[in-house]
PDB file of C-alpha atoms in Angstrom:
ATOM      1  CA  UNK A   1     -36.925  -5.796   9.212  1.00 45.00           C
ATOM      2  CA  UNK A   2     -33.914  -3.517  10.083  1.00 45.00           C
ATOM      3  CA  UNK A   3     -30.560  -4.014  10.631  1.00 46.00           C
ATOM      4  CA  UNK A   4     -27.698  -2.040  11.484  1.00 49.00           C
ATOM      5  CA  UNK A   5     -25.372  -4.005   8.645  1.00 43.00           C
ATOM      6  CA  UNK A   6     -23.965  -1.619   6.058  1.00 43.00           C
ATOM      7  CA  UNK A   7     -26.068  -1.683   2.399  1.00 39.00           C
ATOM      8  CA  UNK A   8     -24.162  -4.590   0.518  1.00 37.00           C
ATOM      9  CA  UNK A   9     -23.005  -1.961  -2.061  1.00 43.00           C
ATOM     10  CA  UNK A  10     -20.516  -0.181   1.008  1.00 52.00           C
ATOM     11  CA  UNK A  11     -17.946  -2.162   2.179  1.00 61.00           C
ATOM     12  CA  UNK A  12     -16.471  -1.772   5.822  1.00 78.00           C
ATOM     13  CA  UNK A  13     -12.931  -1.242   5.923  1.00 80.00           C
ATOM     14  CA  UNK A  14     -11.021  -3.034   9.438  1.00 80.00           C
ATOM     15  CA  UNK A  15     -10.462  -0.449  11.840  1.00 82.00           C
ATOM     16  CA  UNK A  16      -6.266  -1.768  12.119  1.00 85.00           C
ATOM     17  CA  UNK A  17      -3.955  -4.082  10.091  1.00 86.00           C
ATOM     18  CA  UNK A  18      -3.782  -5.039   6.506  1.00 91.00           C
ATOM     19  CA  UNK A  19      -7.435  -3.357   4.543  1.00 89.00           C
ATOM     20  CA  UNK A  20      -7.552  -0.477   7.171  1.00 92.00           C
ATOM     21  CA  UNK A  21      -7.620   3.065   5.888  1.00 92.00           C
ATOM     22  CA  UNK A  22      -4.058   4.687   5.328  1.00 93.00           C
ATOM     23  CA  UNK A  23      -2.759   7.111   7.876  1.00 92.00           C
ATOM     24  CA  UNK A  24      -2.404  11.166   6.447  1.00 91.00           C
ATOM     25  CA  UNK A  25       1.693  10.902   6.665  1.00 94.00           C
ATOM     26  CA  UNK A  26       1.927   7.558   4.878  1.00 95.00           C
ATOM     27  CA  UNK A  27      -0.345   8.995   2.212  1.00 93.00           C
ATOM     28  CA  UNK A  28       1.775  12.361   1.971  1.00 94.00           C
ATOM     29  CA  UNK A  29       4.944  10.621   1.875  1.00 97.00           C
ATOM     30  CA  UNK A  30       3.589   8.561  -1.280  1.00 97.00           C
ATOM     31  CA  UNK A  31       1.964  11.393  -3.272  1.00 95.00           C
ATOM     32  CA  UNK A  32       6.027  13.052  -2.526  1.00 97.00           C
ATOM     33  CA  UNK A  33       7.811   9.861  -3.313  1.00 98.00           C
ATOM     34  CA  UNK A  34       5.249  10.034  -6.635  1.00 98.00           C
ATOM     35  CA  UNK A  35       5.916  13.332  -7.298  1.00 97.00           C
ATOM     36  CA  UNK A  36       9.530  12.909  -7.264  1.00 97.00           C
ATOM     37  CA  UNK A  37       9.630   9.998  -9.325  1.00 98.00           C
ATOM     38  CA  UNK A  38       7.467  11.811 -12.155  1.00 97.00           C
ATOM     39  CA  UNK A  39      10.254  15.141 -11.526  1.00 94.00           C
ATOM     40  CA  UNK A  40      12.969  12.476 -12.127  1.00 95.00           C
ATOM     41  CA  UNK A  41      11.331  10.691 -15.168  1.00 96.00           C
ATOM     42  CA  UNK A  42      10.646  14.125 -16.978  1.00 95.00           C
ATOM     43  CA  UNK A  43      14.025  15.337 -16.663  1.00 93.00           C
ATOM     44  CA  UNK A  44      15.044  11.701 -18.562  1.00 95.00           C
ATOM     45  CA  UNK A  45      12.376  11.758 -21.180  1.00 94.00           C
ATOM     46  CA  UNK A  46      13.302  15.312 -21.990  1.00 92.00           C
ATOM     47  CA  UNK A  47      16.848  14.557 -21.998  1.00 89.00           C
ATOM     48  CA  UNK A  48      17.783  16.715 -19.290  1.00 82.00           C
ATOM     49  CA  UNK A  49      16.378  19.967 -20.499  1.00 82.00           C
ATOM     50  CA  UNK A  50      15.258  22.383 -17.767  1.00 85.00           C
ATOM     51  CA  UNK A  51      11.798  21.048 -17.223  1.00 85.00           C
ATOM     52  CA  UNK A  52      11.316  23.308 -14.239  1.00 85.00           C
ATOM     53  CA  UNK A  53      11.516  26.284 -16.355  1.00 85.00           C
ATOM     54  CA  UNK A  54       8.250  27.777 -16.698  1.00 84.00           C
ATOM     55  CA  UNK A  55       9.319  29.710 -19.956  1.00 86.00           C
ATOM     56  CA  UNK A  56      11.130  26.099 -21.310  1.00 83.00           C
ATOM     57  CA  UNK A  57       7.885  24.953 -22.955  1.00 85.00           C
ATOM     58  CA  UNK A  58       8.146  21.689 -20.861  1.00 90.00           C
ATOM     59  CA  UNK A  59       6.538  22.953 -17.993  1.00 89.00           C
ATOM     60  CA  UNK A  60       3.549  20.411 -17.763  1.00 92.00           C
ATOM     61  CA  UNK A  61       6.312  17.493 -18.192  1.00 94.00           C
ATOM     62  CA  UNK A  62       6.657  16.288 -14.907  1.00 94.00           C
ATOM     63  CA  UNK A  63       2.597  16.433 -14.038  1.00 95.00           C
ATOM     64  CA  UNK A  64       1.859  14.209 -17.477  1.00 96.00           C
ATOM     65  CA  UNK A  65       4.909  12.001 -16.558  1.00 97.00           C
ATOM     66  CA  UNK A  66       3.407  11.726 -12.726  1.00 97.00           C
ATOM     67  CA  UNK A  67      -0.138  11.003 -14.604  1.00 98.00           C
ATOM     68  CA  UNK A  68       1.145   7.963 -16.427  1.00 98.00           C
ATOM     69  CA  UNK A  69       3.388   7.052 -13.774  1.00 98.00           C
ATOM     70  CA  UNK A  70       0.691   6.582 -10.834  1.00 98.00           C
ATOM     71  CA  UNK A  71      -2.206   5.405 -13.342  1.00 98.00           C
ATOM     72  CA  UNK A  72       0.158   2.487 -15.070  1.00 98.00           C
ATOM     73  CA  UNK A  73       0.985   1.471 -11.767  1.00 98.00           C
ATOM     74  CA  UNK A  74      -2.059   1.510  -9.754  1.00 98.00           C
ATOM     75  CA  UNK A  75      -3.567  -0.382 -12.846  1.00 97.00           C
ATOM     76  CA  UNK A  76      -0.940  -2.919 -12.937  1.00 98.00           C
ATOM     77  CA  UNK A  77       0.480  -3.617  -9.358  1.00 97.00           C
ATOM     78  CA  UNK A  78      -2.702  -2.137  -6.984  1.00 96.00           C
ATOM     79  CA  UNK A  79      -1.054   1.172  -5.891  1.00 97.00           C
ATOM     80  CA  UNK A  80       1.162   4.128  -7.499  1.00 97.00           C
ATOM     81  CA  UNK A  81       5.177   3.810  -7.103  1.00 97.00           C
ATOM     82  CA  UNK A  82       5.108   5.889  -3.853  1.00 98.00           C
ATOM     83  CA  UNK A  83       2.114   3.776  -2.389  1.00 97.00           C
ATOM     84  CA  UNK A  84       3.684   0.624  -2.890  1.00 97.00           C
ATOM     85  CA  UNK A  85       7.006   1.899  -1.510  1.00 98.00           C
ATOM     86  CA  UNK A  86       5.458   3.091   1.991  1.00 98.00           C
ATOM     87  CA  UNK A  87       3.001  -0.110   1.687  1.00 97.00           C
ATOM     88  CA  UNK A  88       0.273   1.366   0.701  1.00 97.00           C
ATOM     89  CA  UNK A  89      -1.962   0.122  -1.910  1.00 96.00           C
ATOM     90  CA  UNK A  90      -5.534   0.863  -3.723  1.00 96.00           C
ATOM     91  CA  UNK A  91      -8.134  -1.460  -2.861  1.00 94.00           C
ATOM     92  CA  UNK A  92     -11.593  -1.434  -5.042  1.00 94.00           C
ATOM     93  CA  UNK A  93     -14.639  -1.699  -2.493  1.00 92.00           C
ATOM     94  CA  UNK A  94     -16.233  -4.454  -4.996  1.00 90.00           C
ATOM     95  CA  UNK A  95     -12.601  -6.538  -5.008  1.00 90.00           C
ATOM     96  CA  UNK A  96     -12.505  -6.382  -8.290  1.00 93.00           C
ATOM     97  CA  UNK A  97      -8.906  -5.232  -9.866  1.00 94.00           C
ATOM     98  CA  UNK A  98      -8.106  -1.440 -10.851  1.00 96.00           C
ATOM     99  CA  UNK A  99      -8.845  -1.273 -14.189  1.00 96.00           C
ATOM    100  CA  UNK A 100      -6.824   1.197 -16.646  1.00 97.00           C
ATOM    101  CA  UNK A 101     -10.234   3.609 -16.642  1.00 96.00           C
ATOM    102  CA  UNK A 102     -10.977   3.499 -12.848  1.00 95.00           C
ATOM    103  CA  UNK A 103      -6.984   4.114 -12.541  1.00 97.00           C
ATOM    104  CA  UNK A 104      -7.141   7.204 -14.722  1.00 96.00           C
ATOM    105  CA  UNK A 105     -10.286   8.740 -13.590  1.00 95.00           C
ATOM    106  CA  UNK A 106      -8.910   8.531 -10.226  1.00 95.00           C
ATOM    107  CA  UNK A 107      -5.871  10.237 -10.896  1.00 96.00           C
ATOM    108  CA  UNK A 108      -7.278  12.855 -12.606  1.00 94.00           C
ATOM    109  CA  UNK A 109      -9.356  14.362  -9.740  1.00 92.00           C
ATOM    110  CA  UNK A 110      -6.533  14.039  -7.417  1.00 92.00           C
ATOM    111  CA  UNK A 111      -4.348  15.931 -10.157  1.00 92.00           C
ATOM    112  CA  UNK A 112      -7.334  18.353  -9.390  1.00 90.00           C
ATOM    113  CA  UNK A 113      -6.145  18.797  -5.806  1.00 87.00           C
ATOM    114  CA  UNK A 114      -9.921  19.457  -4.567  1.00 82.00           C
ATOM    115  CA  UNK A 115     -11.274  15.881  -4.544  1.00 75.00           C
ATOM    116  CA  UNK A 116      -8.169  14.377  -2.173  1.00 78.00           C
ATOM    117  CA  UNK A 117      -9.045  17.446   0.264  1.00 83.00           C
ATOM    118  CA  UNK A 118     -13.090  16.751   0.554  1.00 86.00           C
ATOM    119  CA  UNK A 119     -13.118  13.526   2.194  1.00 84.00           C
ATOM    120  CA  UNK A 120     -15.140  11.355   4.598  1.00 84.00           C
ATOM    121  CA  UNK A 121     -14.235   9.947   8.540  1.00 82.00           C
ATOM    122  CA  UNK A 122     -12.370   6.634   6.757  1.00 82.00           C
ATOM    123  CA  UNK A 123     -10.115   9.066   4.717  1.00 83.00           C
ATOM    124  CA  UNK A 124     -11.505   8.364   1.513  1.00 88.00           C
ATOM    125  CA  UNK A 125     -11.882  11.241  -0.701  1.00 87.00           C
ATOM    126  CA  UNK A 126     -14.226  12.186  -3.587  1.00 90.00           C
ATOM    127  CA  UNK A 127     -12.063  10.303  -5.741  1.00 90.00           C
ATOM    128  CA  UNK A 128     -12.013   7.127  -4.381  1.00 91.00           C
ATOM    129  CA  UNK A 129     -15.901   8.071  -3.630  1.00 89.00           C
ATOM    130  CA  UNK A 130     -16.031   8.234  -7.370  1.00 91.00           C
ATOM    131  CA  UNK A 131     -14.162   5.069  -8.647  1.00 93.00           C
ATOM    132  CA  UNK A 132     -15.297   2.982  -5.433  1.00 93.00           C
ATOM    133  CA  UNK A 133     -11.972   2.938  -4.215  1.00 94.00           C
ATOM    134  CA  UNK A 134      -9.825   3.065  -0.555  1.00 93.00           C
ATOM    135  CA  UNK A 135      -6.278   3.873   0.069  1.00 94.00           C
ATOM    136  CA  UNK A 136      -5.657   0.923   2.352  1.00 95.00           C
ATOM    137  CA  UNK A 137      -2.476  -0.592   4.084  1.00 95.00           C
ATOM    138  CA  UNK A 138      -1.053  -2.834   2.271  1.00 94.00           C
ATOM    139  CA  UNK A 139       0.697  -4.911   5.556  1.00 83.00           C
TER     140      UNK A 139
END
């Protein structure tokens, strides 16, 4: 007996509203919002030293500050600083909560650029692929 339901183990995101996938600008504007944030926490940490400076010694500041930044927060509130600011969050396709792991596996492939970029028709990319996850809108 056939059916034309999807296997238990995929879930089916709505096609609109709250669950449905996130749109390519609201995703863009998040990763920037991100990125900014983890510029602007560097600079603190570092106490204002030139963390732009490829010859400073700091140079990888603002990606490990980014790093913690999005994986402490997706673990913690559902979605990185950015995502939750455009209303955007990170939905796991078993309902479960993001756990600390899934959150840093995750953000380490899109920190490899290549995963985000290789993705399927509902936007989700080999990273969420991997961890099981969808950038959905949050309202």
């Amino acid at each position: 007996m056939s059916s034309n339901q999807p296997p238990a183990t995929e879930a089916t995101l709505p096609s609109q509203g709250p669950g449905s996938p996130a749109s390519w600008p609201r995703r863009i504007a998040a990763l920037l919002l991100d990125w900014l944030a983890g510029n602007l926490l560097a600079f603190v940490v570092t106490g204002g030293a030139d963390v732009w400076d490829a010859t400073s010694g700091l140079v990888w500041m603002p990606l490990i500050c980014w790093y913690v930044l999005v994986v402490v927060s997706t673990a913690v509130a559902g979605g990185s600083l950015g995502q939750l600011m455009v209303k955007l969050r990170v939905a796991h396709l078993g309902g479960r909560r993001i756990s600390v792991f899934v959150a840093a596996v995750r953000t380490l492939m899109i920190a490899l650029v290549i995963p985000p970029l290789v993705f399927t028709h509902d936007g989700r990319g080999l990273h969420d692929l991997a961890s099981n996850t969808a950038v959905v809108n949050a309202a």
